[in-house]
Amino acid sequence: MKASKLDEILKKTEQEIALNHKEVLSLLSITSQDELNRVTLVARKLRERYFQNKVFLYGFAYFSTYCRNDCTFCLYRKSNKSVPRYRKNCAEIMSTAHGLVDSGVHLVDLTMGEDPQYHNSKHGFRDLVQMVRDLKQETSTPIMISPGLISPEVLWEFREAGADWYACYQETHNPTLYSRLRIEQSYDERMKSKSAAKEMGYLIEEGLLAGVGDSTEDIADSILMMKKMGADQVRVMTFVPQDNTPLADWGTNSHFRELLIIAVMRLVMPDRLIPATLDVDGLKGLDKRLNSGANVITSIIPPSSGMAGVSQSSLDIGDGNRTVEKIIPVLRLNNLEPATQGEYQTWIKSRQAFLTNLEREGVKCG
C-alpha cells in the first residue's frame, strides 16, 4: 500500500471515523512488517484510549470434549475415534471454576462440545444451569457460557441463572466456507442464536478462524459483520491442523495474519474486547498479540484441572504456563496490568447500559 494511503486510513481510525469495506480490505492486504508495525501502534493507542493499561483475564473450563458435530477443523469432531475424551461432572467443574476465581481471573468461561448427553435430552442442561446459579451466588464472578447452539429456552435459563456472556463462534461469515467447516450445521440458526441472546441481555462473543480457506475479503466481511451485529468481544484464532481430521494436512499458517487481524479489529471496533489467546502459541505468543491491540487474555487453564485446550489441547497446561501467575510478568513487560475485578464488572455494567440506551433510542448495534 502507498504510504500516503496508509497515512490517510490510520488518521481516520485515530479520529474514530468509520472505515468502509475497501479501506478494511486495504489494511488486511498489508504484507510488510513495517506497515504492520504502523497499524499496531495505532491499535495500541486506541486500546489505551478506552482501557488505559488494563487487561482482563479469562479462566477456561473445557468440561466436555464429546460432541455431536463433525466440524472439519476440530480435533474433537464426532468421527475422530482416536482422540481421548472426557466429561467432567458438576463437582469437578465447580472445583476448577473456584480455583480459577481464586487465582485472579475476571471471568470463567464454561465451554463444551455439543455433548449429546446434554443436547439430546429434554432436561439435559438442568444440572449445568443450577451449577451456573451456584457459581454466580458463591463467587459473584462473571460467567461466559460456550455450549454450542442451544434452544432459546435453555439460553434464557442460563441467563436467569446468572450467565453474563454467550460465545457461539461462526468462524467465518462466508456461508459457502462455513458449510465446509461446520458440516450440516445451519449458518442462519447459529447467527440467530446470537441475536436471541443479545435480546435476552447477554453480552456476545463472536469469533473467526483464520487460515482455513478464507480470503482477505472474507476476513474483511467478518470484521464488518462483527461490528454490525454489535458483538461485545471479537476474536480471531489461527487455524492449527489437527490429527485424524479432514484438514490434518492443511499446513501450518503464518501468525502475521492473525496479528494484523487483531490490529484491524481494534481499529474498526476500538471500544470492544479483543482476546489474545493462549490456545495457539501458548505463553510465548502472548507478547505479539498484546502488541497488536488485544486487551483480554483467554484460555487460562489450571495445570491440575485435567482439562484441555481447543486448538492446542495440551500446550503449556501441564507446566503451569497458562496461569495468572505466569501471565502477569508478560503484561508488565508490555507496560500493562491486570484489571481489578471491580474494573471488569464496571466495564460490563457500562457496556450493558450503553446497549440498553441504544435499544431505547432504536439504534442498531454497531
mmCIF file of C-alpha atoms in Angstrom:
data_model
loop_
_atom_site.group_PDB
_atom_site.id
_atom_site.type_symbol
_atom_site.label_atom_id
_atom_site.label_comp_id
_atom_site.label_asym_id
_atom_site.label_seq_id
_atom_site.Cartn_x
_atom_site.Cartn_y
_atom_site.Cartn_z
ATOM 1 C CA MET A 1 0.000 0.000 0.000
ATOM 2 C CA LYS A 2 1.228 3.500 -0.740
ATOM 3 C CA ALA A 3 2.446 5.264 2.391
ATOM 4 C CA SER A 4 0.091 8.184 1.762
ATOM 5 C CA LYS A 5 -2.921 5.857 1.579
ATOM 6 C CA LEU A 6 -1.956 4.107 4.806
ATOM 7 C CA ASP A 7 -1.474 7.509 6.457
ATOM 8 C CA GLU A 8 -4.967 8.511 5.377
ATOM 9 C CA ILE A 9 -6.612 5.352 6.710
ATOM 10 C CA LEU A 10 -4.746 5.437 10.019
ATOM 11 C CA LYS A 11 -5.655 9.093 10.509
ATOM 12 C CA LYS A 12 -9.318 8.188 10.079
ATOM 13 C CA THR A 13 -9.060 5.426 12.652
ATOM 14 C CA GLU A 14 -7.371 7.690 15.197
ATOM 15 C CA GLN A 15 -10.284 10.088 14.747
ATOM 16 C CA GLU A 16 -12.660 7.104 15.021
ATOM 17 C CA ILE A 17 -14.183 7.737 11.618
ATOM 18 C CA ALA A 18 -15.758 4.517 10.348
ATOM 19 C CA LEU A 19 -13.786 2.682 7.678
ATOM 20 C CA ASN A 20 -15.515 1.373 4.578
ATOM 21 C CA HIS A 21 -15.083 -2.135 3.192
ATOM 22 C CA LYS A 22 -12.391 -1.076 0.726
ATOM 23 C CA GLU A 23 -10.313 0.540 3.480
ATOM 24 C CA VAL A 24 -10.610 -2.503 5.748
ATOM 25 C CA LEU A 25 -9.601 -4.690 2.810
ATOM 26 C CA SER A 26 -6.581 -2.454 2.163
ATOM 27 C CA LEU A 27 -5.421 -2.820 5.761
ATOM 28 C CA LEU A 28 -5.844 -6.588 5.663
ATOM 29 C CA SER A 29 -3.775 -6.738 2.463
ATOM 30 C CA ILE A 30 -0.664 -5.428 4.227
ATOM 31 C CA THR A 31 2.319 -7.766 3.892
ATOM 32 C CA SER A 32 5.323 -5.852 5.259
ATOM 33 C CA GLN A 33 6.445 -5.810 8.871
ATOM 34 C CA ASP A 34 6.954 -2.034 8.756
ATOM 35 C CA GLU A 35 3.341 -1.484 7.728
ATOM 36 C CA LEU A 36 2.133 -3.921 10.379
ATOM 37 C CA ASN A 37 4.136 -2.006 12.984
ATOM 38 C CA ARG A 38 2.408 1.229 11.983
ATOM 39 C CA VAL A 39 -1.023 -0.370 12.214
ATOM 40 C CA THR A 40 -0.367 -1.992 15.600
ATOM 41 C CA LEU A 41 0.949 1.300 17.002
ATOM 42 C CA VAL A 42 -2.405 2.948 16.303
ATOM 43 C CA ALA A 43 -4.215 -0.127 17.636
ATOM 44 C CA ARG A 44 -2.379 0.217 20.955
ATOM 45 C CA LYS A 45 -3.221 3.923 21.120
ATOM 46 C CA LEU A 46 -6.913 3.168 20.652
ATOM 47 C CA ARG A 47 -6.783 0.401 23.254
ATOM 48 C CA GLU A 48 -5.246 2.817 25.734
ATOM 49 C CA ARG A 49 -7.918 5.421 24.943
ATOM 50 C CA TYR A 50 -10.659 3.059 26.088
ATOM 51 C CA PHE A 51 -8.935 0.725 28.534
ATOM 52 C CA GLN A 52 -5.817 2.584 29.721
ATOM 53 C CA ASN A 53 -3.210 -0.085 30.513
ATOM 54 C CA LYS A 54 -5.658 -2.625 31.932
ATOM 55 C CA VAL A 55 -6.133 -6.164 30.631
ATOM 56 C CA PHE A 56 -8.856 -8.669 31.523
ATOM 57 C CA LEU A 57 -8.082 -12.324 32.300
ATOM 58 C CA TYR A 58 -10.418 -15.204 31.415
ATOM 59 C CA GLY A 59 -10.318 -18.621 33.013
ATOM 60 C CA PHE A 60 -11.213 -21.547 30.776
ATOM 61 C CA ALA A 61 -13.023 -24.741 31.757
ATOM 62 C CA TYR A 62 -13.462 -27.052 28.757
ATOM 63 C CA PHE A 63 -15.528 -29.553 30.681
ATOM 64 C CA SER A 64 -16.710 -31.935 27.945
ATOM 65 C CA THR A 65 -14.923 -32.899 24.746
ATOM 66 C CA TYR A 66 -17.784 -35.064 23.495
ATOM 67 C CA CYS A 67 -19.563 -33.542 20.508
ATOM 68 C CA ARG A 68 -22.405 -34.461 18.166
ATOM 69 C CA ASN A 69 -20.966 -32.330 15.337
ATOM 70 C CA ASP A 70 -18.377 -33.221 12.707
ATOM 71 C CA CYS A 71 -16.582 -29.905 12.106
ATOM 72 C CA THR A 72 -13.714 -30.488 9.700
ATOM 73 C CA PHE A 73 -11.287 -28.284 11.661
ATOM 74 C CA CYS A 74 -11.842 -29.695 15.150
ATOM 75 C CA LEU A 75 -9.851 -32.388 16.954
ATOM 76 C CA TYR A 76 -12.963 -33.395 18.880
ATOM 77 C CA ARG A 77 -15.265 -33.880 15.858
ATOM 78 C CA LYS A 78 -17.593 -36.817 16.484
ATOM 79 C CA SER A 79 -15.998 -39.084 13.870
ATOM 80 C CA ASN A 80 -12.489 -38.805 15.345
ATOM 81 C CA LYS A 81 -12.406 -42.069 17.276
ATOM 82 C CA SER A 82 -8.692 -41.865 18.064
ATOM 83 C CA VAL A 83 -8.797 -38.912 20.453
ATOM 84 C CA PRO A 84 -9.253 -39.492 24.207
ATOM 85 C CA ARG A 85 -12.334 -37.745 25.559
ATOM 86 C CA TYR A 86 -13.616 -36.720 28.959
ATOM 87 C CA ARG A 87 -16.760 -35.341 30.572
ATOM 88 C CA LYS A 88 -16.348 -33.625 33.943
ATOM 89 C CA ASN A 89 -19.153 -33.729 36.488
ATOM 90 C CA CYS A 90 -20.549 -30.612 38.133
ATOM 91 C CA ALA A 91 -18.435 -31.009 41.275
ATOM 92 C CA GLU A 92 -15.256 -31.180 39.180
ATOM 93 C CA ILE A 93 -16.294 -28.175 37.099
ATOM 94 C CA MET A 94 -17.106 -26.165 40.219
ATOM 95 C CA SER A 95 -13.753 -27.048 41.767
ATOM 96 C CA THR A 96 -11.903 -25.849 38.661
ATOM 97 C CA ALA A 97 -14.011 -22.688 38.464
ATOM 98 C CA HIS A 98 -13.357 -21.821 42.105
ATOM 99 C CA GLY A 99 -9.641 -22.397 41.585
ATOM 100 C CA LEU A 100 -9.662 -20.037 38.620
ATOM 101 C CA VAL A 101 -11.513 -17.365 40.591
ATOM 102 C CA ASP A 102 -9.086 -17.708 43.495
ATOM 103 C CA SER A 103 -6.160 -17.299 41.082
ATOM 104 C CA GLY A 104 -7.431 -13.886 39.987
ATOM 105 C CA VAL A 105 -9.334 -14.327 36.728
ATOM 106 C CA HIS A 106 -12.076 -11.834 35.916
ATOM 107 C CA LEU A 107 -14.395 -14.315 34.176
ATOM 108 C CA VAL A 108 -14.943 -18.060 33.991
ATOM 109 C CA ASP A 109 -15.629 -19.433 30.503
ATOM 110 C CA LEU A 110 -17.592 -22.691 30.703
ATOM 111 C CA THR A 111 -17.007 -24.442 27.377
ATOM 112 C CA MET A 112 -18.140 -27.770 25.978
ATOM 113 C CA GLY A 113 -18.595 -29.565 22.707
ATOM 114 C CA GLU A 114 -22.212 -30.129 21.730
ATOM 115 C CA ASP A 115 -22.240 -33.143 24.028
ATOM 116 C CA PRO A 116 -25.220 -35.424 23.242
ATOM 117 C CA GLN A 117 -25.659 -36.133 26.948
ATOM 118 C CA TYR A 118 -26.758 -32.519 27.357
ATOM 119 C CA HIS A 119 -28.023 -31.555 23.913
ATOM 120 C CA ASN A 120 -30.098 -34.621 23.068
ATOM 121 C CA SER A 121 -32.093 -34.784 26.293
ATOM 122 C CA LYS A 122 -35.147 -32.676 27.120
ATOM 123 C CA HIS A 123 -33.796 -31.667 30.520
ATOM 124 C CA GLY A 124 -30.135 -32.288 29.737
ATOM 125 C CA PHE A 125 -28.950 -28.859 30.823
ATOM 126 C CA ARG A 126 -30.797 -28.765 34.151
ATOM 127 C CA ASP A 127 -27.767 -29.584 36.323
ATOM 128 C CA LEU A 128 -25.498 -27.212 34.395
ATOM 129 C CA VAL A 129 -27.977 -24.367 34.782
ATOM 130 C CA GLN A 130 -28.090 -24.988 38.524
ATOM 131 C CA MET A 131 -24.297 -25.126 38.613
ATOM 132 C CA VAL A 132 -24.093 -21.706 36.935
ATOM 133 C CA ARG A 133 -26.556 -20.370 39.507
ATOM 134 C CA ASP A 134 -24.481 -21.771 42.369
ATOM 135 C CA LEU A 135 -21.210 -20.494 40.929
ATOM 136 C CA LYS A 136 -22.615 -16.997 40.499
ATOM 137 C CA GLN A 137 -24.020 -16.931 44.027
ATOM 138 C CA GLU A 138 -20.803 -18.240 45.559
ATOM 139 C CA THR A 139 -18.310 -16.066 43.660
ATOM 140 C CA SER A 140 -20.173 -13.135 42.003
ATOM 141 C CA THR A 141 -17.727 -13.672 39.135
ATOM 142 C CA PRO A 142 -18.919 -13.009 35.562
ATOM 143 C CA ILE A 143 -19.647 -16.200 33.633
ATOM 144 C CA MET A 144 -19.429 -16.949 29.923
ATOM 145 C CA ILE A 145 -21.199 -19.992 28.537
ATOM 146 C CA SER A 146 -19.916 -21.655 25.370
ATOM 147 C CA PRO A 147 -22.246 -24.665 24.975
ATOM 148 C CA GLY A 148 -22.647 -24.530 21.205
ATOM 149 C CA LEU A 149 -26.034 -23.985 19.619
ATOM 150 C CA ILE A 150 -28.811 -24.270 22.220
ATOM 151 C CA SER A 151 -32.518 -23.511 22.193
ATOM 152 C CA PRO A 152 -33.815 -20.055 23.199
ATOM 153 C CA GLU A 153 -35.463 -21.675 26.219
ATOM 154 C CA VAL A 154 -32.191 -23.105 27.523
ATOM 155 C CA LEU A 155 -30.386 -19.887 26.658
ATOM 156 C CA TRP A 156 -32.870 -17.997 28.832
ATOM 157 C CA GLU A 157 -32.488 -20.499 31.691
ATOM 158 C CA PHE A 158 -28.719 -19.892 31.724
ATOM 159 C CA ARG A 159 -29.291 -16.135 31.603
ATOM 160 C CA GLU A 160 -31.688 -16.245 34.562
ATOM 161 C CA ALA A 161 -29.158 -18.382 36.448
ATOM 162 C CA GLY A 162 -26.545 -15.640 36.118
ATOM 163 C CA ALA A 163 -24.633 -16.167 32.869
ATOM 164 C CA ASP A 164 -23.371 -12.842 31.501
ATOM 165 C CA TRP A 165 -21.817 -13.840 28.169
ATOM 166 C CA TYR A 166 -22.744 -16.171 25.326
ATOM 167 C CA ALA A 167 -19.987 -17.300 22.957
ATOM 168 C CA CYS A 168 -21.020 -19.043 19.753
ATOM 169 C CA TYR A 169 -18.405 -18.660 17.034
ATOM 170 C CA GLN A 170 -19.385 -18.525 13.396
ATOM 171 C CA GLU A 171 -15.704 -18.989 12.349
ATOM 172 C CA THR A 172 -16.488 -17.316 9.003
ATOM 173 C CA HIS A 173 -19.281 -15.161 7.600
ATOM 174 C CA ASN A 174 -18.938 -16.706 4.157
ATOM 175 C CA PRO A 175 -21.819 -19.237 4.110
ATOM 176 C CA THR A 176 -20.095 -21.410 1.499
ATOM 177 C CA LEU A 177 -16.900 -21.707 3.534
ATOM 178 C CA TYR A 178 -18.994 -22.179 6.683
ATOM 179 C CA SER A 179 -20.691 -25.204 5.105
ATOM 180 C CA ARG A 180 -17.269 -26.788 4.530
ATOM 181 C CA LEU A 181 -16.149 -26.143 8.108
ATOM 182 C CA ARG A 182 -19.304 -26.807 10.126
ATOM 183 C CA ILE A 183 -20.724 -29.820 8.319
ATOM 184 C CA GLU A 184 -24.544 -29.991 8.232
ATOM 185 C CA GLN A 185 -24.962 -27.079 10.641
ATOM 186 C CA SER A 186 -27.232 -24.153 9.824
ATOM 187 C CA TYR A 187 -25.415 -20.867 9.250
ATOM 188 C CA ASP A 188 -28.595 -18.883 9.886
ATOM 189 C CA GLU A 189 -29.551 -20.699 13.085
ATOM 190 C CA ARG A 190 -26.142 -20.019 14.566
ATOM 191 C CA MET A 191 -26.423 -16.316 13.729
ATOM 192 C CA LYS A 192 -29.971 -16.171 15.107
ATOM 193 C CA SER A 193 -28.866 -17.677 18.408
ATOM 194 C CA LYS A 194 -26.577 -14.692 18.997
ATOM 195 C CA SER A 195 -29.323 -12.227 18.142
ATOM 196 C CA ALA A 196 -31.662 -14.013 20.551
ATOM 197 C CA ALA A 197 -29.025 -13.982 23.288
ATOM 198 C CA LYS A 198 -28.446 -10.266 22.798
ATOM 199 C CA GLU A 199 -32.166 -9.607 23.206
ATOM 200 C CA MET A 200 -32.044 -11.530 26.499
ATOM 201 C CA GLY A 201 -29.343 -9.207 27.828
ATOM 202 C CA TYR A 202 -26.288 -11.343 27.174
ATOM 203 C CA LEU A 203 -23.021 -9.868 26.034
ATOM 204 C CA ILE A 204 -21.882 -11.689 22.904
ATOM 205 C CA GLU A 205 -18.520 -13.024 21.801
ATOM 206 C CA GLU A 206 -18.113 -13.707 18.090
ATOM 207 C CA GLY A 207 -15.081 -15.420 16.594
ATOM 208 C CA LEU A 208 -13.431 -16.253 13.321
ATOM 209 C CA LEU A 209 -10.894 -18.865 12.292
ATOM 210 C CA ALA A 210 -8.092 -17.620 10.038
ATOM 211 C CA GLY A 211 -6.047 -19.630 7.573
ATOM 212 C CA VAL A 212 -8.601 -22.299 6.763
ATOM 213 C CA GLY A 213 -9.519 -21.371 3.203
ATOM 214 C CA ASP A 214 -10.687 -17.842 3.910
ATOM 215 C CA SER A 215 -9.822 -14.969 1.574
ATOM 216 C CA THR A 216 -8.798 -11.480 2.625
ATOM 217 C CA GLU A 217 -12.239 -10.338 1.527
ATOM 218 C CA ASP A 218 -13.837 -12.970 3.770
ATOM 219 C CA ILE A 219 -11.940 -11.580 6.754
ATOM 220 C CA ALA A 220 -12.967 -8.016 5.900
ATOM 221 C CA ASP A 221 -16.591 -9.157 5.635
ATOM 222 C CA SER A 222 -16.349 -10.884 9.021
ATOM 223 C CA ILE A 223 -14.880 -7.874 10.800
ATOM 224 C CA LEU A 224 -17.586 -5.584 9.443
ATOM 225 C CA MET A 225 -20.272 -8.162 10.264
ATOM 226 C CA MET A 226 -18.997 -8.393 13.843
ATOM 227 C CA LYS A 227 -19.312 -4.639 14.115
ATOM 228 C CA LYS A 228 -22.772 -4.618 12.536
ATOM 229 C CA MET A 229 -24.103 -7.332 14.847
ATOM 230 C CA GLY A 230 -22.793 -5.454 17.881
ATOM 231 C CA ALA A 231 -20.524 -8.214 19.176
ATOM 232 C CA ASP A 232 -19.075 -7.115 22.507
ATOM 233 C CA GLN A 233 -15.972 -9.283 22.244
ATOM 234 C CA VAL A 234 -14.397 -10.220 18.911
ATOM 235 C CA ARG A 235 -11.832 -12.952 18.489
ATOM 236 C CA VAL A 236 -9.584 -14.406 15.817
ATOM 237 C CA MET A 237 -7.515 -17.575 16.024
ATOM 238 C CA THR A 238 -5.087 -19.011 13.515
ATOM 239 C CA PHE A 239 -6.086 -22.492 12.388
ATOM 240 C CA VAL A 240 -3.932 -25.273 13.819
ATOM 241 C CA PRO A 241 -4.227 -28.551 11.833
ATOM 242 C CA GLN A 242 -5.486 -31.447 13.966
ATOM 243 C CA ASP A 243 -4.507 -35.099 13.612
ATOM 244 C CA ASN A 244 -7.073 -37.514 12.178
ATOM 245 C CA THR A 245 -9.295 -34.774 10.764
ATOM 246 C CA PRO A 246 -10.028 -33.834 7.121
ATOM 247 C CA LEU A 247 -7.729 -30.811 7.440
ATOM 248 C CA ALA A 248 -4.844 -32.621 9.135
ATOM 249 C CA ASP A 249 -2.535 -31.975 6.168
ATOM 250 C CA TRP A 250 -3.652 -28.398 5.572
ATOM 251 C CA GLY A 251 -0.269 -26.989 6.526
ATOM 252 C CA THR A 252 0.721 -24.508 9.184
ATOM 253 C CA ASN A 253 -0.115 -20.831 8.881
ATOM 254 C CA SER A 254 1.953 -17.723 9.471
ATOM 255 C CA HIS A 255 0.731 -15.820 12.505
ATOM 256 C CA PHE A 256 1.450 -12.480 10.799
ATOM 257 C CA ARG A 257 -2.125 -12.527 9.538
ATOM 258 C CA GLU A 258 -3.649 -13.133 12.967
ATOM 259 C CA LEU A 259 -1.686 -10.222 14.420
ATOM 260 C CA LEU A 260 -2.837 -7.999 11.568
ATOM 261 C CA ILE A 261 -6.466 -9.063 12.039
ATOM 262 C CA ILE A 262 -6.323 -8.316 15.785
ATOM 263 C CA ALA A 263 -4.990 -4.847 14.999
ATOM 264 C CA VAL A 264 -7.601 -4.173 12.309
ATOM 265 C CA MET A 265 -10.349 -5.326 14.669
ATOM 266 C CA ARG A 266 -9.103 -2.742 17.166
ATOM 267 C CA LEU A 267 -9.084 -0.032 14.507
ATOM 268 C CA VAL A 268 -12.624 -0.873 13.390
ATOM 269 C CA MET A 269 -14.015 -1.518 16.905
ATOM 270 C CA PRO A 270 -11.814 0.453 19.316
ATOM 271 C CA ASP A 271 -14.100 0.026 22.336
ATOM 272 C CA ARG A 272 -14.584 -3.755 22.140
ATOM 273 C CA LEU A 273 -12.858 -6.550 23.983
ATOM 274 C CA ILE A 274 -10.352 -8.403 21.811
ATOM 275 C CA PRO A 275 -8.639 -11.549 23.127
ATOM 276 C CA ALA A 276 -5.055 -12.661 22.949
ATOM 277 C CA THR A 277 -5.481 -16.414 23.183
ATOM 278 C CA LEU A 278 -3.028 -18.776 24.836
ATOM 279 C CA ASP A 279 -4.510 -21.605 22.792
ATOM 280 C CA VAL A 280 -2.425 -21.228 19.619
ATOM 281 C CA ASP A 281 1.144 -20.367 20.669
ATOM 282 C CA GLY A 282 0.892 -20.516 24.439
ATOM 283 C CA LEU A 283 2.706 -18.033 26.647
ATOM 284 C CA LYS A 284 5.397 -17.305 24.043
ATOM 285 C CA GLY A 285 2.798 -15.874 21.643
ATOM 286 C CA LEU A 286 1.197 -13.547 24.165
ATOM 287 C CA ASP A 287 3.542 -10.595 23.715
ATOM 288 C CA LYS A 288 2.853 -10.134 19.994
ATOM 289 C CA ARG A 289 -0.903 -10.392 20.401
ATOM 290 C CA LEU A 290 -0.893 -7.763 23.138
ATOM 291 C CA ASN A 291 1.239 -5.524 20.943
ATOM 292 C CA SER A 292 -1.390 -5.865 18.222
ATOM 293 C CA GLY A 293 -4.067 -4.294 20.419
ATOM 294 C CA ALA A 294 -5.607 -7.197 22.361
ATOM 295 C CA ASN A 295 -6.893 -6.412 25.852
ATOM 296 C CA VAL A 296 -8.161 -9.797 27.091
ATOM 297 C CA ILE A 297 -6.152 -12.951 27.763
ATOM 298 C CA THR A 298 -8.131 -16.145 27.267
ATOM 299 C CA SER A 299 -7.640 -19.881 27.763
ATOM 300 C CA ILE A 300 -6.155 -19.682 31.255
ATOM 301 C CA ILE A 301 -6.241 -23.310 32.435
ATOM 302 C CA PRO A 302 -5.092 -24.684 35.824
ATOM 303 C CA PRO A 303 -2.442 -27.403 35.403
ATOM 304 C CA SER A 304 -4.254 -29.697 37.844
ATOM 305 C CA SER A 305 -7.722 -29.416 36.296
ATOM 306 C CA GLY A 306 -7.429 -32.339 33.903
ATOM 307 C CA MET A 307 -8.993 -30.157 31.232
ATOM 308 C CA ALA A 308 -7.720 -29.466 27.732
ATOM 309 C CA GLY A 309 -7.347 -26.561 25.365
ATOM 310 C CA VAL A 310 -9.056 -26.437 21.975
ATOM 311 C CA SER A 311 -6.556 -25.653 19.194
ATOM 312 C CA GLN A 312 -3.608 -26.894 21.251
ATOM 313 C CA SER A 313 -5.091 -29.417 23.631
ATOM 314 C CA SER A 314 -2.084 -29.669 25.961
ATOM 315 C CA LEU A 315 0.273 -26.772 25.133
ATOM 316 C CA ASP A 316 1.627 -25.031 28.258
ATOM 317 C CA ILE A 317 -1.002 -26.559 30.553
ATOM 318 C CA GLY A 318 0.927 -29.218 32.460
ATOM 319 C CA ASP A 319 3.861 -26.928 33.226
ATOM 320 C CA GLY A 320 1.608 -24.145 34.529
ATOM 321 C CA ASN A 321 2.313 -21.590 31.810
ATOM 322 C CA ARG A 322 -1.393 -20.929 31.241
ATOM 323 C CA THR A 323 -1.840 -19.394 34.681
ATOM 324 C CA VAL A 324 -2.335 -15.880 36.015
ATOM 325 C CA GLU A 325 0.989 -16.146 37.823
ATOM 326 C CA LYS A 326 2.883 -16.668 34.556
ATOM 327 C CA ILE A 327 0.880 -14.080 32.609
ATOM 328 C CA ILE A 328 1.405 -11.071 34.870
ATOM 329 C CA PRO A 329 5.167 -10.718 34.157
ATOM 330 C CA VAL A 330 4.429 -10.668 30.407
ATOM 331 C CA LEU A 331 1.843 -7.948 30.932
ATOM 332 C CA ARG A 332 4.280 -5.826 32.909
ATOM 333 C CA LEU A 333 6.985 -6.181 30.276
ATOM 334 C CA ASN A 334 4.463 -4.527 27.946
ATOM 335 C CA ASN A 335 3.579 -1.785 30.457
ATOM 336 C CA LEU A 336 0.202 -3.407 31.066
ATOM 337 C CA GLU A 337 -1.524 -4.505 34.255
ATOM 338 C CA PRO A 338 -4.332 -6.920 35.088
ATOM 339 C CA ALA A 339 -7.525 -5.028 35.825
ATOM 340 C CA THR A 340 -9.228 -5.415 39.174
ATOM 341 C CA GLN A 341 -12.396 -7.481 39.392
ATOM 342 C CA GLY A 342 -14.247 -4.246 40.105
ATOM 343 C CA GLU A 343 -12.904 -2.652 36.924
ATOM 344 C CA TYR A 344 -14.057 -5.587 34.835
ATOM 345 C CA GLN A 345 -17.514 -5.607 36.363
ATOM 346 C CA THR A 346 -17.745 -1.845 35.848
ATOM 347 C CA TRP A 347 -16.947 -2.371 32.166
ATOM 348 C CA ILE A 348 -19.703 -4.995 31.895
ATOM 349 C CA LYS A 349 -22.265 -2.715 33.535
ATOM 350 C CA SER A 350 -21.301 0.269 31.393
ATOM 351 C CA ARG A 351 -21.456 -1.816 28.214
ATOM 352 C CA GLN A 352 -24.879 -3.183 29.141
ATOM 353 C CA ALA A 353 -26.127 0.322 29.959
ATOM 354 C CA PHE A 354 -24.812 1.599 26.624
ATOM 355 C CA LEU A 355 -26.612 -1.176 24.747
ATOM 356 C CA THR A 356 -29.836 -0.559 26.684
ATOM 357 C CA ASN A 357 -29.735 3.120 25.754
ATOM 358 C CA LEU A 358 -29.176 2.232 22.098
ATOM 359 C CA GLU A 359 -32.180 -0.070 22.205
ATOM 360 C CA ARG A 360 -34.372 2.620 23.764
ATOM 361 C CA GLU A 361 -33.310 5.045 21.071
ATOM 362 C CA GLY A 362 -33.985 2.492 18.352
ATOM 363 C CA VAL A 363 -30.373 2.498 17.173
ATOM 364 C CA LYS A 364 -28.965 -0.632 15.528
ATOM 365 C CA CYS A 365 -25.868 -2.107 17.153
ATOM 366 C CA GLY A 366 -22.546 -1.412 15.534
#
